[in-house]
Coordinates of C-alpha atoms in Angstrom, one line a residue:
X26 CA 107.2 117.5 157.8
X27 CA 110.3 117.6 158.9
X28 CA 112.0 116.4 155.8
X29 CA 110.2 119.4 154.3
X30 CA 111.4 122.1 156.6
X31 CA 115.2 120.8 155.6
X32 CA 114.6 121.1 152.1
X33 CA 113.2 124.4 152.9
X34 CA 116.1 125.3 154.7
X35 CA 118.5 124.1 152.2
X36 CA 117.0 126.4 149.6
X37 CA 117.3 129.5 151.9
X38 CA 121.0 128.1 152.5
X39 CA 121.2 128.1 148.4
X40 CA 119.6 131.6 147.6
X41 CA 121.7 133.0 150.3
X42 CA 124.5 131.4 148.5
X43 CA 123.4 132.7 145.1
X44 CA 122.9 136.4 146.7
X45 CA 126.3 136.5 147.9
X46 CA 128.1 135.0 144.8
X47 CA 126.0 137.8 142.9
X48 CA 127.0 140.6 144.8
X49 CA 130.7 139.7 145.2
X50 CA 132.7 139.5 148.2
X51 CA 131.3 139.6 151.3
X52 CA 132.7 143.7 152.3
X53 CA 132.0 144.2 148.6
X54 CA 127.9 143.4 149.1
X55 CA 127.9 145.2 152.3
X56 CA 129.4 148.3 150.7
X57 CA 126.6 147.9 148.6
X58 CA 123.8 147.2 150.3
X59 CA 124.9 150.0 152.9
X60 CA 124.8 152.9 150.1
X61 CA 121.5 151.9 148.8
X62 CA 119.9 151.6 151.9
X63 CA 121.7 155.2 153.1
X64 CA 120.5 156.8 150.0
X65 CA 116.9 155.1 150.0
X66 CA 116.6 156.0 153.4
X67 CA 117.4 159.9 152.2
X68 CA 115.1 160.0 149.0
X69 CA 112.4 157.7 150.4
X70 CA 112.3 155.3 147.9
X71 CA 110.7 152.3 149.9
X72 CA 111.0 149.8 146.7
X73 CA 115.0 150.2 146.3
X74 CA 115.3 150.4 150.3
X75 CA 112.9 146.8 150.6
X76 CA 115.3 145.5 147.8
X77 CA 118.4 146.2 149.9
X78 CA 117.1 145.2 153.1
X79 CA 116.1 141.8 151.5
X80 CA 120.1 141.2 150.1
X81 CA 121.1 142.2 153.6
X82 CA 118.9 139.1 154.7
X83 CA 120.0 136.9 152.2
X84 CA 123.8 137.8 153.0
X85 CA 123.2 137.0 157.0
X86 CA 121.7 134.3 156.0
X87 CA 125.0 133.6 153.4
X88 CA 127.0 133.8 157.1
X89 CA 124.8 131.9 159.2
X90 CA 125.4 128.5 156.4
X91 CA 128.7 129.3 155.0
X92 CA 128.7 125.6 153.5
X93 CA 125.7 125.1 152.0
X94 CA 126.0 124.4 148.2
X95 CA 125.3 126.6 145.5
X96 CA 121.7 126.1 144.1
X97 CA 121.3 125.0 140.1
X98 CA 119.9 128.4 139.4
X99 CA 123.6 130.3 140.4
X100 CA 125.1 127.8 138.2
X101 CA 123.2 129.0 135.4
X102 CA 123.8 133.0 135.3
X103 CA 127.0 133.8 133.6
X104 CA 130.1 136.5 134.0
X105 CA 128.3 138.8 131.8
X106 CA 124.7 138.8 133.8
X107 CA 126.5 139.6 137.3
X108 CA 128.7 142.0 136.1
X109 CA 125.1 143.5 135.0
X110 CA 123.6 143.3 138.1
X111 CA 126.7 145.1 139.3
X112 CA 126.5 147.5 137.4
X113 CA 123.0 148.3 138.1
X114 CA 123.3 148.4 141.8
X115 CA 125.9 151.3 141.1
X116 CA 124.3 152.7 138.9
X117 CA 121.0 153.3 141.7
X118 CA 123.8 154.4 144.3
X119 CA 124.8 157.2 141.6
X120 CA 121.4 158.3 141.2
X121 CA 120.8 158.4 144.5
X122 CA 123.4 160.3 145.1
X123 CA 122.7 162.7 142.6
X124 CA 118.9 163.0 143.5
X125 CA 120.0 163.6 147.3
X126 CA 121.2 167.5 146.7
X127 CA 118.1 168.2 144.4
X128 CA 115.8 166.9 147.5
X129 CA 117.7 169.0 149.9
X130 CA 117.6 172.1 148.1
X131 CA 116.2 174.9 150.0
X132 CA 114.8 178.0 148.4
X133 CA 117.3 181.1 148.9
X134 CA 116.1 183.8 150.9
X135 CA 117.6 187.1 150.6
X136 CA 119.5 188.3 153.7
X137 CA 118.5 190.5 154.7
X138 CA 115.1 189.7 154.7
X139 CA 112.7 192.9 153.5
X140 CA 108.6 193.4 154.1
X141 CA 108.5 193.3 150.6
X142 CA 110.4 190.5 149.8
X143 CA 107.8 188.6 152.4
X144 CA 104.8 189.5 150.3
X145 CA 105.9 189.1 146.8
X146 CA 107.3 185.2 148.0
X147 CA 103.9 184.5 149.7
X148 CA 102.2 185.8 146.3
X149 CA 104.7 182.9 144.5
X150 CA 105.2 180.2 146.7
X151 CA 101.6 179.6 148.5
X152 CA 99.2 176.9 147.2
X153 CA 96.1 179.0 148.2
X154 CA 97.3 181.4 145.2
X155 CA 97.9 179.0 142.5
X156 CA 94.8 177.0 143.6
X157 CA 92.4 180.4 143.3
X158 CA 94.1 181.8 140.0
X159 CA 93.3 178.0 138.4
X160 CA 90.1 178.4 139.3
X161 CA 89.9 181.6 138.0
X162 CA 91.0 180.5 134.7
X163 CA 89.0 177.3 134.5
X164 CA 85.7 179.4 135.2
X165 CA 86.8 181.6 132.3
X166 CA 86.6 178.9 129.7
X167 CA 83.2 178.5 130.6
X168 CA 81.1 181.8 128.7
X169 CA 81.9 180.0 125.8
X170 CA 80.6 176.7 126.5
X171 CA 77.4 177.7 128.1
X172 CA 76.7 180.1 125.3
X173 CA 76.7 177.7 122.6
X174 CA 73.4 176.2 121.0
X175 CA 73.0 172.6 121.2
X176 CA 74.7 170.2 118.7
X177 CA 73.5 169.6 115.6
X178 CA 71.2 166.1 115.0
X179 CA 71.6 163.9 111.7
X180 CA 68.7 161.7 111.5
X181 CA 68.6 158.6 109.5
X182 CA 65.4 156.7 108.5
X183 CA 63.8 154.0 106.4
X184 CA 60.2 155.5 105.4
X185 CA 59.0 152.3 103.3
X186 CA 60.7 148.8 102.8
X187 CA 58.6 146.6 100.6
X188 CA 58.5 142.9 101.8
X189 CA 56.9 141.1 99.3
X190 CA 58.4 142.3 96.5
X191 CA 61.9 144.3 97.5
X192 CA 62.2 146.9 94.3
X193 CA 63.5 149.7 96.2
X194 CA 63.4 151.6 99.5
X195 CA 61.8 154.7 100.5
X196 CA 64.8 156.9 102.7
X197 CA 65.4 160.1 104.2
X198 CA 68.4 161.7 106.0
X199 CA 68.3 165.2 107.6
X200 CA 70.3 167.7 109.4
X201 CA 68.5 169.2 112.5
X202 CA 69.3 172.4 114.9
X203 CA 67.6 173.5 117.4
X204 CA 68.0 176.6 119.2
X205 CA 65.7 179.1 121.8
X206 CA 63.7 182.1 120.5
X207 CA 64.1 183.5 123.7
X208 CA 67.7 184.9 125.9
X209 CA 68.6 181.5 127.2
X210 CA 72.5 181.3 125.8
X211 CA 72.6 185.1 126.2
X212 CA 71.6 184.7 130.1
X213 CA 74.1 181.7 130.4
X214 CA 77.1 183.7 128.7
X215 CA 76.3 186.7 131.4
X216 CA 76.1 184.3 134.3
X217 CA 79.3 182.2 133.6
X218 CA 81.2 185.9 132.8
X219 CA 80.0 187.1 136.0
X220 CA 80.9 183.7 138.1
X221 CA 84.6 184.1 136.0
X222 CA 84.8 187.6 137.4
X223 CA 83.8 187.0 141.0
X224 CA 86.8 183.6 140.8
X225 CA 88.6 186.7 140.1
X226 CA 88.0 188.7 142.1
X227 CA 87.9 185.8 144.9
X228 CA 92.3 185.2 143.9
X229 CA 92.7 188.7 144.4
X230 CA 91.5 188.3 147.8
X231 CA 93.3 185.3 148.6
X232 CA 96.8 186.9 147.4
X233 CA 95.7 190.1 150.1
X234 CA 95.0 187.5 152.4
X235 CA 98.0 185.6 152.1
X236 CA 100.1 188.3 152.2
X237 CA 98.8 189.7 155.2
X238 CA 99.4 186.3 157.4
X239 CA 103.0 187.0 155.6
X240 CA 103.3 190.6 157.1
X241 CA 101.7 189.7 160.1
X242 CA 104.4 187.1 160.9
X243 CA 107.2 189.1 159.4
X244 CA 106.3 191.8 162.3
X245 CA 105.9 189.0 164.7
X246 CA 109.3 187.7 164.3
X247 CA 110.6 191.2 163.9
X248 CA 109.3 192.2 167.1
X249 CA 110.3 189.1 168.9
X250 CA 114.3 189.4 167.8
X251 CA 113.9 193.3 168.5
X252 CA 112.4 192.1 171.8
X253 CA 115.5 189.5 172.3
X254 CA 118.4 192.4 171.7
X255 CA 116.9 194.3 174.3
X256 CA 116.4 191.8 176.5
X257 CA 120.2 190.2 176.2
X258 CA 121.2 193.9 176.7
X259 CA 119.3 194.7 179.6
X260 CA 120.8 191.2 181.1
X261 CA 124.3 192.1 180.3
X262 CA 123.3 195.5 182.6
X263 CA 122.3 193.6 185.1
X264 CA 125.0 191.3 185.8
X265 CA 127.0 194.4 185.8
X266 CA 124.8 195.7 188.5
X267 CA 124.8 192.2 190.6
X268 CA 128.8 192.5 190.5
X269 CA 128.3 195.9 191.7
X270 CA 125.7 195.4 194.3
X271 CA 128.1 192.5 195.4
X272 CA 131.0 194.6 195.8
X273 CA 129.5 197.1 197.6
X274 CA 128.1 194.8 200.0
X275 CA 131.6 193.4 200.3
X276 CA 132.7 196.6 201.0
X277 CA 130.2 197.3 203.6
X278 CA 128.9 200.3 201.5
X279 CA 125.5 198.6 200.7
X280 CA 123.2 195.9 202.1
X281 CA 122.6 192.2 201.5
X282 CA 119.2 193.1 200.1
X283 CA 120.0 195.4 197.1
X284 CA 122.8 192.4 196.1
X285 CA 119.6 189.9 196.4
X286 CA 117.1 192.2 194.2
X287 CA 119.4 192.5 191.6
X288 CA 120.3 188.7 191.5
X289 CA 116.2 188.3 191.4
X290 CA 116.2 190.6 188.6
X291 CA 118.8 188.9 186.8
X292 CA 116.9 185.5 187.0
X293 CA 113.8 187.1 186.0
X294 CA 115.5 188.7 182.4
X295 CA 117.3 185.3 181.8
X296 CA 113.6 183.2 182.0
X297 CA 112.5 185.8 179.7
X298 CA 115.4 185.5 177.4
X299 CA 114.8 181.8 177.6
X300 CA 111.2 182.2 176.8
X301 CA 112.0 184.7 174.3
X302 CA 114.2 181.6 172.2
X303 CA 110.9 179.7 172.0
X304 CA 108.9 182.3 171.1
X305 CA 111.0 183.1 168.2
X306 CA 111.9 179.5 167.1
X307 CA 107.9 179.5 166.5
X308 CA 107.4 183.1 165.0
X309 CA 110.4 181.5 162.1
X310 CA 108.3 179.0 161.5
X311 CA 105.1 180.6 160.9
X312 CA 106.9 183.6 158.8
X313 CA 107.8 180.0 156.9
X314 CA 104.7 178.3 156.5
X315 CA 103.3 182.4 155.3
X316 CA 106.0 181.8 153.1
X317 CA 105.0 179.0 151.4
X318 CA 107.9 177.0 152.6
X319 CA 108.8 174.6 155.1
X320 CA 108.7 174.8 158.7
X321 CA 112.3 174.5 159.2
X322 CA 114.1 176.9 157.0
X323 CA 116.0 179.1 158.6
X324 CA 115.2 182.9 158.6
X325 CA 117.9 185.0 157.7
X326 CA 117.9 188.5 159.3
X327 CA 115.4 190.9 158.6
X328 CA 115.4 194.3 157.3
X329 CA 113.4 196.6 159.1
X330 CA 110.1 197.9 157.4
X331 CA 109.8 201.0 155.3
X332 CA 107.1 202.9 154.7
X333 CA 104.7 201.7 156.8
X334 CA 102.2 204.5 157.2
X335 CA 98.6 204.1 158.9
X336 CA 95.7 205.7 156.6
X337 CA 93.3 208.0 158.6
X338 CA 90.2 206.5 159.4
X339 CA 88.2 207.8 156.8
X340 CA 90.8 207.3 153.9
X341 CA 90.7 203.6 155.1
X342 CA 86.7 203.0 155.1
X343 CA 86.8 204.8 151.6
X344 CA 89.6 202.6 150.2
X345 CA 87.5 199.6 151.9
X346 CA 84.7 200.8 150.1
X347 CA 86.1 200.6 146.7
X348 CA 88.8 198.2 146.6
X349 CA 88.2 195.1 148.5
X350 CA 87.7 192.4 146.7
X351 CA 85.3 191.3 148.9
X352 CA 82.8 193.4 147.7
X353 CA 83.8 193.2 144.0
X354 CA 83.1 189.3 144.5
X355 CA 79.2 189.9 146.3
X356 CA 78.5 192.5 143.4
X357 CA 79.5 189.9 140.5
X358 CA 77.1 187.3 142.6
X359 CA 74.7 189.5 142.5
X360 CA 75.1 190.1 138.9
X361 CA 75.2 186.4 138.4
X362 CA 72.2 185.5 140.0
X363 CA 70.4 188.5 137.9
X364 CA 71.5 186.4 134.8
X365 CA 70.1 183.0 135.8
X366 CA 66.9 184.2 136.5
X367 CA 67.0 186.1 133.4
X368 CA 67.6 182.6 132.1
X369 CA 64.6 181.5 133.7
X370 CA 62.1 183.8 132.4
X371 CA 64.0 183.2 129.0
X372 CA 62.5 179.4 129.4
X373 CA 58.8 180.4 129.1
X374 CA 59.8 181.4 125.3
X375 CA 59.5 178.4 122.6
X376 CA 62.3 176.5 121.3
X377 CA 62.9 176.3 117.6
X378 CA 64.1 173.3 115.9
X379 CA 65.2 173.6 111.9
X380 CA 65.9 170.6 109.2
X381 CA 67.3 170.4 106.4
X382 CA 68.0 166.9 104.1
X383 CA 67.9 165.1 101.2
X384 CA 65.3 162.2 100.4
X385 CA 64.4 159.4 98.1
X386 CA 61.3 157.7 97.0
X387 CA 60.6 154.4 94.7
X388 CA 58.3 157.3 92.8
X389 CA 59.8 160.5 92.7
X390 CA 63.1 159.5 92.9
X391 CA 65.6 161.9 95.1
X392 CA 64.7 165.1 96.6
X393 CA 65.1 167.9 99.1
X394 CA 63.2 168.4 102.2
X395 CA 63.0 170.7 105.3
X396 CA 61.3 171.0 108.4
X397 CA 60.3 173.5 110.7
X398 CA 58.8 173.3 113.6
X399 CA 58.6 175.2 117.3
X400 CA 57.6 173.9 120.6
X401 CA 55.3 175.2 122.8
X402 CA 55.7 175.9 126.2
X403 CA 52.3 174.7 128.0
X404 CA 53.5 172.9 131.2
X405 CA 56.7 175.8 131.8

């Protein structure tokens, strides 16, 4: 056993050895071990960064038995192979470093930020959107589908194959289609156009939706920085007041109580203030995350909103009334539903099934046939 664990250590001793004489000198590994770990560390590549941590290992290991000889396998790789390996560990630092920007770039917002600029980049940027329009789209392939009549069947059969005596064989091939006699494909087409209709009437609603959380946290943020200038102002009045009241106590012109209610004040505007920072660090990020981007980007300044008018009550219940697609959505499920039972009753009708083909007999020779036939509907 313990003749085994020194052979073992002797080969960690030689791949150390053969790690090290790949990589160069020893600042010359570390160099390069250091920039692709720092650059798998920024892209997350977890295979390059578990290849550099294990040279690291190799190369400590390199220092801890500086005189252990060089395995067989070192001996066998020539100039040309390590000047390859080389060049592929630079070659992974350069495109690391070259992927590293791409990673880091940030979408550019528009400074300053507008209400509308909000709402169209919610539109483009949330998931919700491009989730609901592909659904939208999917569900519009599908009229066509549904709508069709079943495939075609080819039959193939043997009628009569003598045994005894093999002089010929009786055969028959044929071409059958069967379709419904009653509204079936009809009813399916309406359903699947009405289900398309409602999916698109259901991204319509998602977009409204998405853009409201985007004005609703545009406002939010608005008001909270509005909120922060007045606050900074109204603190910048009262320290003028505390110096006052000071002075005049000083003076003997006013009393130790005035100089302690405005130093009161004063502490009760800077906790707001301080509160205030919080509340907007988290009214950025949620205008972000309406945004469709991440939690940290940094909100430039934003415009103040234009043309933001409230409709009368009865403007707004009549808009309501015929523009939410809400409603649109219900009334195409409604249509829907009308279509599949449609499609229902359109099963109590027979089915059809005609054939067409060619045959051959040991008699007759070849021939033509067709068939015809319906089915009847007795346990529908």
């Amino acid at each position: 056993m313990q003749e085994e664990r020194l052979r073992a250590r002797g080969t960690r001793a030689a791949l150390s050895v053969d790690v090290a004489f790949l990589c160069g000198s020893r600042s010359g590994s570390q160099a390069i071990v250091s920039a692709i770990v720092a650059g798998a560390e920024h892209t997350g590549l977890g295979l390059v960064k578990l290849l550099a941590r294990l040279f690291g290992e190799e190369r400590r290991g390199r220092a801890q038995h500086p005189h252990a000889p060089c395995s067989d396998a070192a001996r066998m790789f020539s100039s040309s192979i390590r000047a390859a390996f080389l060049l592929t560990c630079c070659s992974v630092a350069v495109l690391l470093m070259l992927a590293a920007p791409a990673r880091a770039q940030r979408v550019r917002l528009p400074d300053p930020l507008m209400l509308e600029h909000a709402l169209q980049m919610a539109v483009m940027h949330r998931r919700e959107v491009d989730a609901a329009d592909a659904r939208a789209a999917a569900a519009s392939e599908r009229p066509a589908i549904v709508s069709a009549p079943d495939d075609p069947m080819v039959t193939a059969s043997i009628d009569h194959f003598p045994v005894e005596q093999l002089m010929g064989v009786d055969w028959t091939i044929m071409v059958q289609q069967t379709f419904p006699l009653g509204d079936v494909l009809g009813s399916r087409a309406r359903g699947a156009q009405a289900e398309a209709r409602r999916l698109l009437r259901d991204a319509d609603r998602v977009a409204l939706d998405v853009q409201a959380e985007a004005a609703m946290a545009f406002l939010e943020l608005y008001l909270a920085r509005a909120l922060d200038g007045i606050v900074t102002e109204q603190i910048m009045v009262t320290e003028q007041l505390v110096a006052a009241s000071h002075a005049r106590y000083a003076a003997g012109l006013g009393t130790q109580t005035d100089a302690l209610r405005a130093e009161a004040e004063l502490a009760r505007l800077r906790a707001e203030h301080a509160a205030l920072a919080g509340t907007i660090e988290g009214a950025e990020g949620m205008l972000a995350a309406a945004l469709g981007l991440p939690s940290r980007t940094p909100m430039p300044d934003l415009g103040e909103p234009r043309d933001v008018r409230v409709p009368s009550a009865r403007i707004a219940v009549e808009r309501a009334l015929h523009q939410r697609p809400e409603l649109d959505s219900m009334r195409e499920s409604i249509a829907r539903s009308e279509a599949q039972v449609s499609e229902m009753h359109g099963m109590y009708w027979p089915m059809m099934t005609i054939g067409l083909g060619g045959a051959y007999t040991m008699r007759d020779g070849a021939g033509i046939m067709g068939v015809v036939g319906v089915t009847i509907p007795i346990f529908s």
